[in-house]
Structures are given as C-alpha cells and as structure tokens.
Amino acid sequence: MKCAYTSGILDRMLDDGIKPDYVIGVSAGAACGASFVAGQRDRNRRFFVDYVERPDYMGWTAFYHSKGNFFNLEYIYQDMTGRGGEDELDYDAIMRNPCELWAVATDAETGKPYYFNKNDLDPHDYSVYMATCAIPIACRPVEIGGHVYYDCGCSDSVPVRRALEAGCDKVIVLLCRPKDTVREAEKHQKLYRTLLHQYPNLVHNLDVRHERYNATLRAVRRLEEQGHALIIAPEKHLDITTYTRDSETLQKLYDTAIEEYPHIREKLLAFCEDKVQPDPAA
C-alpha cells in the first residue's frame, strides 16, 4: 500500500509528458508501471485509495472468498483490471506504446527472479501481476506455464541491474521508502520457514532479503552520485504498512507525493534531457 506514493509521482510524470523507453516494476510497483505506460492518469490512485476498503479487496473476507489470499489478487487483477472490468487496464494503449514494460516475479522453486514482458500479458488474464504481488504467507503462489511464483520482493526488490543490462544508460528509481532506509531482517522467520518449507530457495531469499536490498540501495546511490541514476523517494518515513487499508490515510500518502514532486521536478526534467554514457564499472 506504500505504492500510493508511487502513484502520485507517476501521475505527475504523466502530466509532464515524461516517456521512458523502459519500465520495470516489482509487486504493486509493476502494476503501477502498467497504468503509467498505458497513460491512465489517476487509475493507480483509485486502486490504492478508492477501492481499498471494499471487503473483496483485502482482509479476512477477501481471504475467505479467495481461499487463502489476504489480498484478493484475482479480484484486483482479473475482475477489475481485465477486459470489461470495472477499472480496465488499457491493454491496447500498452501495446501501442513503444516503451518496454516488464514485471518481475520470484520462481518459488528456484528462488530466482523471472522477468515477464508485455508480450506475456493478456487483456483477459493478468496473472503476471498476480504473480509479482503474491506476498508469501499473505497470498497463495500463482501458477503460470507450469511454474509457481511469488512476489519479486523476495528475489529482486529493486531491479536496476536488469535495466542496465538491458541497455538503459540512465535510470529513474522510484522508491516508497526514503532512500537512506536500512532494511532489517524479516520478522516471523519461524512462521515462514515452517509454512514455506517446500520452497527452501524462497526461504533462503527471505532470510537474506534485507542484505540484498541494502546492498542494492548502496549501489543505486553510487549510480546517482555518478549521474547515472535519479532516486525519487519520500522525504521522510511514512506511517504506512503493506496492509494499511484506510482510504483517508492512503489519500494523504498520494497527496504527499503530489506535494513533494515540485521539489524534484526540475532535476528530473534535466535528468531526462541529459545524455550520459554508462560507466562499465558501475
């Protein structure tokens, strides 16, 4: 739910006509990226603010109706998002846009990230977004093509390296935590080690997730110092959790992004105009 902040930043980027060549996202950030590439301003906000208090969206009612998903991913990404849904994702606009669009999920068996592109999308089946948002324990894994997937926060939380390897010379990194955040070890280790014991590689990823995240953030900050990256993140820590479902609180988070955007706007526009050759040693 912290991606309510991301939603505000992306809406203002749409207002400024910022059109990247390559968009890659993880978990709810991947879904935000889809609406952004489709050019659907305010759509992300609606999903993080207007719909969040519905019983079928998240919570124990959703858990019961979806047979084990605290976030009812099928309701969000199939019923509402699919062709003919209440708030349909503009699939045709995504396909017309020359921008590459990627969503990352974690293969539960191998523990490795898997990178889906927009050719893996189907307007009647957005299992890709269900997979990247399937938080272990809170959600059941999602099966695609004979493989089962969980949220990619378990394996590649900030996929900057993937973007650089794809040829991006500069990256805009949107975070929903301040850029100086130091992530701590996962809580409830005994619980997830027990419930996910059939996926030992996934369990290992959860054990070391904080170390990988912190190392990636250090690398991204170095890229920013070298002029190859621009980090956009909240200016202060937010009193929001993954499971916050209060519409008023989430609207304030969206509004915070709108209020903070002018602080980085000129720097962002200049960053998008300048051309910098990638540093092979980065």
PDB file of C-alpha atoms in Angstrom:
ATOM      1  CA  MET A   1       0.000   0.000   0.000  1.00  0.00           C
ATOM      2  CA  LYS A   2       3.027   2.286   0.227  1.00  0.00           C
ATOM      3  CA  CYS A   3       2.774   2.480  -3.573  1.00  0.00           C
ATOM      4  CA  ALA A   4       0.080   5.112  -3.098  1.00  0.00           C
ATOM      5  CA  TYR A   5       3.141   7.372  -3.013  1.00  0.00           C
ATOM      6  CA  THR A   6       4.443   5.925  -6.278  1.00  0.00           C
ATOM      7  CA  SER A   7       1.033   6.562  -7.832  1.00  0.00           C
ATOM      8  CA  GLY A   8       1.263  10.278  -7.132  1.00  0.00           C
ATOM      9  CA  ILE A   9       4.759  10.577  -8.602  1.00  0.00           C
ATOM     10  CA  LEU A  10       3.779   8.683 -11.750  1.00  0.00           C
ATOM     11  CA  ASP A  11       0.694  10.842 -12.264  1.00  0.00           C
ATOM     12  CA  ARG A  12       2.807  13.984 -12.131  1.00  0.00           C
ATOM     13  CA  MET A  13       5.310  12.404 -14.526  1.00  0.00           C
ATOM     14  CA  LEU A  14       2.433  11.791 -16.932  1.00  0.00           C
ATOM     15  CA  ASP A  15       1.441  15.439 -16.569  1.00  0.00           C
ATOM     16  CA  ASP A  16       4.981  16.431 -17.570  1.00  0.00           C
ATOM     17  CA  GLY A  17       4.994  14.122 -20.573  1.00  0.00           C
ATOM     18  CA  ILE A  18       7.923  12.036 -19.340  1.00  0.00           C
ATOM     19  CA  LYS A  19       8.168   8.979 -21.582  1.00  0.00           C
ATOM     20  CA  PRO A  20      10.870   6.457 -20.657  1.00  0.00           C
ATOM     21  CA  ASP A  21      11.998   3.758 -23.061  1.00  0.00           C
ATOM     22  CA  TYR A  22      11.913   1.010 -20.453  1.00  0.00           C
ATOM     23  CA  VAL A  23       9.752   0.439 -17.370  1.00  0.00           C
ATOM     24  CA  ILE A  24      10.350  -2.418 -14.938  1.00  0.00           C
ATOM     25  CA  GLY A  25       8.470  -2.945 -11.688  1.00  0.00           C
ATOM     26  CA  VAL A  26       8.158  -5.273  -8.750  1.00  0.00           C
ATOM     27  CA  SER A  27       4.999  -6.201  -6.856  1.00  0.00           C
ATOM     28  CA  ALA A  28       2.482  -3.342  -6.710  1.00  0.00           C
ATOM     29  CA  GLY A  29       5.100  -1.185  -8.426  1.00  0.00           C
ATOM     30  CA  ALA A  30       4.769  -3.390 -11.511  1.00  0.00           C
ATOM     31  CA  ALA A  31       1.030  -2.756 -11.638  1.00  0.00           C
ATOM     32  CA  CYS A  32       1.671   0.967 -11.219  1.00  0.00           C
ATOM     33  CA  GLY A  33       4.061   0.795 -14.161  1.00  0.00           C
ATOM     34  CA  ALA A  34       1.371  -0.777 -16.335  1.00  0.00           C
ATOM     35  CA  SER A  35      -1.094   2.059 -15.741  1.00  0.00           C
ATOM     36  CA  PHE A  36       1.716   4.548 -16.353  1.00  0.00           C
ATOM     37  CA  VAL A  37       2.705   3.017 -19.700  1.00  0.00           C
ATOM     38  CA  ALA A  38      -0.992   2.894 -20.640  1.00  0.00           C
ATOM     39  CA  GLY A  39      -1.232   6.634 -19.854  1.00  0.00           C
ATOM     40  CA  GLN A  40      -4.120   6.101 -17.430  1.00  0.00           C
ATOM     41  CA  ARG A  41      -3.734   9.013 -15.033  1.00  0.00           C
ATOM     42  CA  ASP A  42      -5.404   8.555 -11.626  1.00  0.00           C
ATOM     43  CA  ARG A  43      -6.012   4.838 -12.188  1.00  0.00           C
ATOM     44  CA  ASN A  44      -3.334   3.801  -9.700  1.00  0.00           C
ATOM     45  CA  ARG A  45      -4.707   6.195  -7.084  1.00  0.00           C
ATOM     46  CA  ARG A  46      -8.141   4.637  -7.401  1.00  0.00           C
ATOM     47  CA  PHE A  47      -6.742   1.176  -6.676  1.00  0.00           C
ATOM     48  CA  PHE A  48      -4.804   2.367  -3.612  1.00  0.00           C
ATOM     49  CA  VAL A  49      -7.448   4.732  -2.254  1.00  0.00           C
ATOM     50  CA  ASP A  50     -10.971   4.349  -3.638  1.00  0.00           C
ATOM     51  CA  TYR A  51     -11.247   0.558  -3.678  1.00  0.00           C
ATOM     52  CA  VAL A  52      -9.094  -0.470  -0.737  1.00  0.00           C
ATOM     53  CA  GLU A  53     -11.868  -0.619   1.888  1.00  0.00           C
ATOM     54  CA  ARG A  54     -14.015  -2.999  -0.135  1.00  0.00           C
ATOM     55  CA  PRO A  55     -14.371  -6.367   1.628  1.00  0.00           C
ATOM     56  CA  ASP A  56     -13.402  -8.257  -1.537  1.00  0.00           C
ATOM     57  CA  TYR A  57     -10.176  -6.249  -1.996  1.00  0.00           C
ATOM     58  CA  MET A  58      -8.199  -7.224   1.093  1.00  0.00           C
ATOM     59  CA  GLY A  59      -8.732  -8.520   4.601  1.00  0.00           C
ATOM     60  CA  TRP A  60     -10.279 -11.618   6.102  1.00  0.00           C
ATOM     61  CA  THR A  61     -13.385 -11.520   3.929  1.00  0.00           C
ATOM     62  CA  ALA A  62     -11.152 -11.451   0.868  1.00  0.00           C
ATOM     63  CA  PHE A  63      -9.044 -14.239   2.392  1.00  0.00           C
ATOM     64  CA  TYR A  64     -12.157 -16.401   2.787  1.00  0.00           C
ATOM     65  CA  HIS A  65     -13.612 -15.711  -0.664  1.00  0.00           C
ATOM     66  CA  SER A  66     -10.291 -16.205  -2.462  1.00  0.00           C
ATOM     67  CA  LYS A  67      -9.395 -19.334  -0.466  1.00  0.00           C
ATOM     68  CA  GLY A  68      -6.190 -18.051   1.045  1.00  0.00           C
ATOM     69  CA  ASN A  69      -5.280 -14.609  -0.296  1.00  0.00           C
ATOM     70  CA  PHE A  70      -5.293 -11.735   2.199  1.00  0.00           C
ATOM     71  CA  PHE A  71      -5.074  -9.550  -0.912  1.00  0.00           C
ATOM     72  CA  ASN A  72      -7.692 -10.913  -3.317  1.00  0.00           C
ATOM     73  CA  LEU A  73      -5.394 -10.797  -6.324  1.00  0.00           C
ATOM     74  CA  GLU A  74      -7.938 -12.320  -8.695  1.00  0.00           C
ATOM     75  CA  TYR A  75     -10.499  -9.649  -7.786  1.00  0.00           C
ATOM     76  CA  ILE A  76      -7.955  -6.841  -8.222  1.00  0.00           C
ATOM     77  CA  TYR A  77      -6.074  -8.006 -11.310  1.00  0.00           C
ATOM     78  CA  GLN A  78      -8.668 -10.094 -13.119  1.00  0.00           C
ATOM     79  CA  ASP A  79     -12.195  -8.984 -12.222  1.00  0.00           C
ATOM     80  CA  MET A  80     -11.448  -5.275 -12.007  1.00  0.00           C
ATOM     81  CA  THR A  81      -8.421  -4.948 -14.300  1.00  0.00           C
ATOM     82  CA  GLY A  82      -9.228  -7.358 -17.123  1.00  0.00           C
ATOM     83  CA  ARG A  83     -11.133  -6.665 -20.319  1.00  0.00           C
ATOM     84  CA  GLY A  84     -14.593  -5.370 -19.418  1.00  0.00           C
ATOM     85  CA  GLY A  85     -13.663  -4.911 -15.738  1.00  0.00           C
ATOM     86  CA  GLU A  86     -14.783  -2.034 -13.566  1.00  0.00           C
ATOM     87  CA  ASP A  87     -11.444  -0.232 -13.973  1.00  0.00           C
ATOM     88  CA  GLU A  88      -9.974  -1.920 -17.022  1.00  0.00           C
ATOM     89  CA  LEU A  89      -6.288  -1.610 -17.813  1.00  0.00           C
ATOM     90  CA  ASP A  90      -5.862  -0.166 -21.316  1.00  0.00           C
ATOM     91  CA  TYR A  91      -4.085  -3.125 -22.852  1.00  0.00           C
ATOM     92  CA  ASP A  92      -4.227  -1.665 -26.353  1.00  0.00           C
ATOM     93  CA  ALA A  93      -2.504   1.537 -25.201  1.00  0.00           C
ATOM     94  CA  ILE A  94       0.257  -0.518 -23.587  1.00  0.00           C
ATOM     95  CA  MET A  95       0.849  -2.430 -26.793  1.00  0.00           C
ATOM     96  CA  ARG A  96       0.864   0.745 -28.899  1.00  0.00           C
ATOM     97  CA  ASN A  97       3.403   2.390 -26.611  1.00  0.00           C
ATOM     98  CA  PRO A  98       6.959   1.594 -27.810  1.00  0.00           C
ATOM     99  CA  CYS A  99       8.132   1.599 -24.176  1.00  0.00           C
ATOM    100  CA  GLU A 100       9.258  -1.810 -22.930  1.00  0.00           C
ATOM    101  CA  LEU A 101       7.237  -2.972 -19.922  1.00  0.00           C
ATOM    102  CA  TRP A 102       8.494  -5.625 -17.522  1.00  0.00           C
ATOM    103  CA  ALA A 103       7.124  -7.190 -14.352  1.00  0.00           C
ATOM    104  CA  VAL A 104       9.273  -9.359 -12.095  1.00  0.00           C
ATOM    105  CA  ALA A 105       8.182 -12.358 -10.019  1.00  0.00           C
ATOM    106  CA  THR A 106      10.067 -14.942  -7.970  1.00  0.00           C
ATOM    107  CA  ASP A 107      10.081 -18.565  -9.093  1.00  0.00           C
ATOM    108  CA  ALA A 108       9.171 -20.365  -5.884  1.00  0.00           C
ATOM    109  CA  GLU A 109      11.149 -23.491  -6.748  1.00  0.00           C
ATOM    110  CA  THR A 110      14.428 -21.879  -7.803  1.00  0.00           C
ATOM    111  CA  GLY A 111      14.180 -18.682  -5.772  1.00  0.00           C
ATOM    112  CA  LYS A 112      15.330 -16.747  -8.845  1.00  0.00           C
ATOM    113  CA  PRO A 113      13.598 -13.720 -10.372  1.00  0.00           C
ATOM    114  CA  TYR A 114      11.665 -14.240 -13.573  1.00  0.00           C
ATOM    115  CA  TYR A 115      11.147 -11.287 -15.895  1.00  0.00           C
ATOM    116  CA  PHE A 116       7.826 -11.075 -17.754  1.00  0.00           C
ATOM    117  CA  ASN A 117       7.439  -8.568 -20.588  1.00  0.00           C
ATOM    118  CA  LYS A 118       4.290  -7.075 -22.066  1.00  0.00           C
ATOM    119  CA  ASN A 119       4.030  -9.889 -24.613  1.00  0.00           C
ATOM    120  CA  ASP A 120       3.227 -12.138 -21.643  1.00  0.00           C
ATOM    121  CA  LEU A 121       0.135 -10.047 -20.871  1.00  0.00           C
ATOM    122  CA  ASP A 122      -3.380 -10.955 -21.929  1.00  0.00           C
ATOM    123  CA  PRO A 123      -6.261  -8.491 -21.553  1.00  0.00           C
ATOM    124  CA  HIS A 124      -8.373 -11.342 -20.190  1.00  0.00           C
ATOM    125  CA  ASP A 125      -5.666 -12.752 -17.926  1.00  0.00           C
ATOM    126  CA  TYR A 126      -3.290 -10.616 -15.877  1.00  0.00           C
ATOM    127  CA  SER A 127      -1.781 -13.484 -13.903  1.00  0.00           C
ATOM    128  CA  VAL A 128       1.600 -11.794 -14.353  1.00  0.00           C
ATOM    129  CA  TYR A 129       0.543  -9.019 -11.962  1.00  0.00           C
ATOM    130  CA  MET A 130      -0.994 -11.501  -9.578  1.00  0.00           C
ATOM    131  CA  ALA A 131       2.338 -13.351  -9.504  1.00  0.00           C
ATOM    132  CA  THR A 132       4.510 -10.311  -8.812  1.00  0.00           C
ATOM    133  CA  CYS A 133       2.135  -9.254  -5.995  1.00  0.00           C
ATOM    134  CA  ALA A 134       1.733 -12.644  -4.300  1.00  0.00           C
ATOM    135  CA  ILE A 135       3.276 -11.926  -0.898  1.00  0.00           C
ATOM    136  CA  PRO A 136       4.421 -15.168   0.764  1.00  0.00           C
ATOM    137  CA  ILE A 137       2.061 -16.374   3.509  1.00  0.00           C
ATOM    138  CA  ALA A 138      -0.367 -13.469   2.877  1.00  0.00           C
ATOM    139  CA  CYS A 139      -1.103 -14.919  -0.567  1.00  0.00           C
ATOM    140  CA  ARG A 140      -1.001 -18.233  -2.327  1.00  0.00           C
ATOM    141  CA  PRO A 141       1.554 -18.605  -5.137  1.00  0.00           C
ATOM    142  CA  VAL A 142       0.390 -18.041  -8.700  1.00  0.00           C
ATOM    143  CA  GLU A 143       0.928 -20.667 -11.386  1.00  0.00           C
ATOM    144  CA  ILE A 144       1.952 -19.576 -14.874  1.00  0.00           C
ATOM    145  CA  GLY A 145       3.157 -22.008 -17.528  1.00  0.00           C
ATOM    146  CA  GLY A 146       3.721 -24.828 -15.063  1.00  0.00           C
ATOM    147  CA  HIS A 147       5.788 -22.716 -12.657  1.00  0.00           C
ATOM    148  CA  VAL A 148       4.635 -21.185  -9.383  1.00  0.00           C
ATOM    149  CA  TYR A 149       5.568 -17.627  -8.497  1.00  0.00           C
ATOM    150  CA  TYR A 150       5.594 -15.270  -5.544  1.00  0.00           C
ATOM    151  CA  ASP A 151       6.203 -11.545  -5.099  1.00  0.00           C
ATOM    152  CA  CYS A 152       9.538 -10.494  -6.571  1.00  0.00           C
ATOM    153  CA  GLY A 153      10.421  -8.549  -3.471  1.00  0.00           C
ATOM    154  CA  CYS A 154      11.754 -11.960  -2.460  1.00  0.00           C
ATOM    155  CA  SER A 155      14.489 -12.015  -5.118  1.00  0.00           C
ATOM    156  CA  ASP A 156      14.994  -8.686  -6.935  1.00  0.00           C
ATOM    157  CA  SER A 157      13.395  -5.884  -4.941  1.00  0.00           C
ATOM    158  CA  VAL A 158      14.902  -3.022  -6.960  1.00  0.00           C
ATOM    159  CA  PRO A 159      15.693  -4.374 -10.466  1.00  0.00           C
ATOM    160  CA  VAL A 160      18.109  -1.639 -11.505  1.00  0.00           C
ATOM    161  CA  ARG A 161      20.811  -4.080 -12.637  1.00  0.00           C
ATOM    162  CA  ARG A 162      18.340  -5.685 -15.035  1.00  0.00           C
ATOM    163  CA  ALA A 163      17.593  -2.278 -16.584  1.00  0.00           C
ATOM    164  CA  LEU A 164      21.298  -1.511 -17.011  1.00  0.00           C
ATOM    165  CA  GLU A 165      21.951  -4.918 -18.543  1.00  0.00           C
ATOM    166  CA  ALA A 166      19.111  -4.231 -20.991  1.00  0.00           C
ATOM    167  CA  GLY A 167      20.984  -1.166 -22.221  1.00  0.00           C
ATOM    168  CA  CYS A 168      19.467   1.669 -20.193  1.00  0.00           C
ATOM    169  CA  ASP A 169      22.121   4.359 -19.771  1.00  0.00           C
ATOM    170  CA  LYS A 170      20.196   6.226 -17.081  1.00  0.00           C
ATOM    171  CA  VAL A 171      17.576   5.047 -14.596  1.00  0.00           C
ATOM    172  CA  ILE A 172      14.884   6.781 -12.577  1.00  0.00           C
ATOM    173  CA  VAL A 173      14.368   4.745  -9.407  1.00  0.00           C
ATOM    174  CA  LEU A 174      11.033   5.176  -7.631  1.00  0.00           C
ATOM    175  CA  LEU A 175      11.017   4.010  -4.027  1.00  0.00           C
ATOM    176  CA  CYS A 176       8.259   4.084  -1.437  1.00  0.00           C
ATOM    177  CA  ARG A 177      10.757   4.327   1.430  1.00  0.00           C
ATOM    178  CA  PRO A 178      13.301   7.136   1.996  1.00  0.00           C
ATOM    179  CA  LYS A 179      16.486   6.465   0.047  1.00  0.00           C
ATOM    180  CA  ASP A 180      18.558   6.221   3.230  1.00  0.00           C
ATOM    181  CA  THR A 181      16.400   3.360   4.530  1.00  0.00           C
ATOM    182  CA  VAL A 182      18.263   0.420   6.041  1.00  0.00           C
ATOM    183  CA  ARG A 183      16.073  -2.636   5.850  1.00  0.00           C
ATOM    184  CA  GLU A 184      16.070  -5.045   8.800  1.00  0.00           C
ATOM    185  CA  ALA A 185      15.792  -8.824   8.755  1.00  0.00           C
ATOM    186  CA  GLU A 186      12.357 -10.281   8.127  1.00  0.00           C
ATOM    187  CA  LYS A 187      10.180 -10.859  11.142  1.00  0.00           C
ATOM    188  CA  HIS A 188       8.330 -14.113  11.840  1.00  0.00           C
ATOM    189  CA  GLN A 189      11.175 -16.232  10.488  1.00  0.00           C
ATOM    190  CA  LYS A 190       9.931 -19.353  12.248  1.00  0.00           C
ATOM    191  CA  LEU A 191       6.495 -18.904  10.689  1.00  0.00           C
ATOM    192  CA  TYR A 192       7.595 -18.522   7.068  1.00  0.00           C
ATOM    193  CA  ARG A 193      10.267 -21.227   7.396  1.00  0.00           C
ATOM    194  CA  THR A 194       7.520 -23.595   8.535  1.00  0.00           C
ATOM    195  CA  LEU A 195       4.806 -22.610   6.056  1.00  0.00           C
ATOM    196  CA  LEU A 196       7.140 -22.367   3.067  1.00  0.00           C
ATOM    197  CA  HIS A 197       9.361 -25.350   3.883  1.00  0.00           C
ATOM    198  CA  GLN A 198       8.640 -26.924   0.470  1.00  0.00           C
ATOM    199  CA  TYR A 199      10.409 -23.923  -1.138  1.00  0.00           C
ATOM    200  CA  PRO A 200      13.854 -23.842   0.528  1.00  0.00           C
ATOM    201  CA  ASN A 201      15.325 -21.440  -2.055  1.00  0.00           C
ATOM    202  CA  LEU A 202      12.498 -18.993  -1.421  1.00  0.00           C
ATOM    203  CA  VAL A 203      13.040 -19.276   2.340  1.00  0.00           C
ATOM    204  CA  HIS A 204      16.728 -18.520   1.857  1.00  0.00           C
ATOM    205  CA  ASN A 205      15.797 -15.421  -0.160  1.00  0.00           C
ATOM    206  CA  LEU A 206      13.594 -14.203   2.666  1.00  0.00           C
ATOM    207  CA  ASP A 207      16.407 -14.800   5.162  1.00  0.00           C
ATOM    208  CA  VAL A 208      18.822 -12.586   3.207  1.00  0.00           C
ATOM    209  CA  ARG A 209      16.324 -10.181   1.650  1.00  0.00           C
ATOM    210  CA  HIS A 210      17.367  -7.253   3.839  1.00  0.00           C
ATOM    211  CA  GLU A 211      21.047  -7.739   2.974  1.00  0.00           C
ATOM    212  CA  ARG A 212      20.352  -7.747  -0.765  1.00  0.00           C
ATOM    213  CA  TYR A 213      18.043  -4.746  -0.538  1.00  0.00           C
ATOM    214  CA  ASN A 214      20.545  -2.688   1.432  1.00  0.00           C
ATOM    215  CA  ALA A 215      23.383  -3.609  -0.945  1.00  0.00           C
ATOM    216  CA  THR A 216      21.262  -2.658  -3.967  1.00  0.00           C
ATOM    217  CA  LEU A 217      20.347   0.707  -2.423  1.00  0.00           C
ATOM    218  CA  ARG A 218      24.014   1.448  -1.768  1.00  0.00           C
ATOM    219  CA  ALA A 219      24.807   0.651  -5.409  1.00  0.00           C
ATOM    220  CA  VAL A 220      21.952   2.845  -6.648  1.00  0.00           C
ATOM    221  CA  ARG A 221      23.115   5.752  -4.509  1.00  0.00           C
ATOM    222  CA  ARG A 222      26.579   5.393  -6.071  1.00  0.00           C
ATOM    223  CA  LEU A 223      24.995   5.452  -9.523  1.00  0.00           C
ATOM    224  CA  GLU A 224      23.169   8.615  -8.533  1.00  0.00           C
ATOM    225  CA  GLU A 225      26.430  10.251  -7.458  1.00  0.00           C
ATOM    226  CA  GLN A 226      27.881   9.358 -10.883  1.00  0.00           C
ATOM    227  CA  GLY A 227      24.916  10.861 -12.735  1.00  0.00           C
ATOM    228  CA  HIS A 228      23.537   7.541 -13.993  1.00  0.00           C
ATOM    229  CA  ALA A 229      20.541   7.348 -11.651  1.00  0.00           C
ATOM    230  CA  LEU A 230      17.964   9.608 -10.072  1.00  0.00           C
ATOM    231  CA  ILE A 231      16.219   8.366  -6.951  1.00  0.00           C
ATOM    232  CA  ILE A 232      12.713   9.606  -6.183  1.00  0.00           C
ATOM    233  CA  ALA A 233      11.593   8.640  -2.685  1.00  0.00           C
ATOM    234  CA  PRO A 234       9.557  10.034   0.223  1.00  0.00           C
ATOM    235  CA  GLU A 235      11.374  12.717   2.143  1.00  0.00           C
ATOM    236  CA  LYS A 236      10.559  11.061   5.466  1.00  0.00           C
ATOM    237  CA  HIS A 237       9.475   7.699   6.792  1.00  0.00           C
ATOM    238  CA  LEU A 238       5.773   7.042   6.352  1.00  0.00           C
ATOM    239  CA  ASP A 239       3.430   5.643   8.955  1.00  0.00           C
ATOM    240  CA  ILE A 240       2.048   3.157   6.437  1.00  0.00           C
ATOM    241  CA  THR A 241       2.358  -0.621   6.269  1.00  0.00           C
ATOM    242  CA  THR A 242       1.857  -3.118   3.464  1.00  0.00           C
ATOM    243  CA  TYR A 243      -1.585  -3.829   4.936  1.00  0.00           C
ATOM    244  CA  THR A 244      -2.898  -0.304   5.609  1.00  0.00           C
ATOM    245  CA  ARG A 245      -6.453  -0.092   4.267  1.00  0.00           C
ATOM    246  CA  ASP A 246      -7.673   3.299   5.476  1.00  0.00           C
ATOM    247  CA  SER A 247      -8.652   5.354   2.422  1.00  0.00           C
ATOM    248  CA  GLU A 248      -8.077   8.701   4.102  1.00  0.00           C
ATOM    249  CA  THR A 249      -4.555   7.763   5.196  1.00  0.00           C
ATOM    250  CA  LEU A 250      -3.695   6.443   1.747  1.00  0.00           C
ATOM    251  CA  GLN A 251      -5.090   9.542   0.047  1.00  0.00           C
ATOM    252  CA  LYS A 252      -2.786  11.621   2.266  1.00  0.00           C
ATOM    253  CA  LEU A 253       0.129   9.483   1.107  1.00  0.00           C
ATOM    254  CA  TYR A 254      -0.801  10.092  -2.523  1.00  0.00           C
ATOM    255  CA  ASP A 255      -1.129  13.813  -1.770  1.00  0.00           C
ATOM    256  CA  THR A 256       2.322  13.764  -0.131  1.00  0.00           C
ATOM    257  CA  ALA A 257       3.800  12.618  -3.433  1.00  0.00           C
ATOM    258  CA  ILE A 258       1.980  15.386  -5.288  1.00  0.00           C
ATOM    259  CA  GLU A 259       3.315  17.930  -2.777  1.00  0.00           C
ATOM    260  CA  GLU A 260       6.890  16.620  -2.897  1.00  0.00           C
ATOM    261  CA  TYR A 261       7.084  16.346  -6.683  1.00  0.00           C
ATOM    262  CA  PRO A 262       7.850  20.067  -7.281  1.00  0.00           C
ATOM    263  CA  HIS A 263      10.975  19.641  -5.103  1.00  0.00           C
ATOM    264  CA  ILE A 264      12.488  17.254  -7.658  1.00  0.00           C
ATOM    265  CA  ARG A 265      10.705  18.285 -10.853  1.00  0.00           C
ATOM    266  CA  GLU A 266      13.389  20.484 -12.403  1.00  0.00           C
ATOM    267  CA  LYS A 267      16.099  17.988 -11.535  1.00  0.00           C
ATOM    268  CA  LEU A 268      14.013  15.182 -13.038  1.00  0.00           C
ATOM    269  CA  LEU A 269      13.328  17.048 -16.280  1.00  0.00           C
ATOM    270  CA  ALA A 270      17.005  17.955 -16.620  1.00  0.00           C
ATOM    271  CA  PHE A 271      17.989  14.346 -15.925  1.00  0.00           C
ATOM    272  CA  CYS A 272      15.669  13.137 -18.692  1.00  0.00           C
ATOM    273  CA  GLU A 273      17.176  15.582 -21.189  1.00  0.00           C
ATOM    274  CA  ASP A 274      20.864  14.982 -20.448  1.00  0.00           C
ATOM    275  CA  LYS A 275      22.660  12.076 -22.067  1.00  0.00           C
ATOM    276  CA  VAL A 276      25.302  10.250 -20.055  1.00  0.00           C
ATOM    277  CA  GLN A 277      27.332   7.292 -21.245  1.00  0.00           C
ATOM    278  CA  PRO A 278      27.061   4.290 -18.896  1.00  0.00           C
ATOM    279  CA  ASP A 279      30.008   3.527 -16.667  1.00  0.00           C
ATOM    280  CA  PRO A 280      31.096  -0.122 -17.312  1.00  0.00           C
ATOM    281  CA  ALA A 281      32.498  -0.330 -13.778  1.00  0.00           C
ATOM    282  CA  ALA A 282      29.237   0.772 -12.121  1.00  0.00           C
TER     283      ALA A 282
END
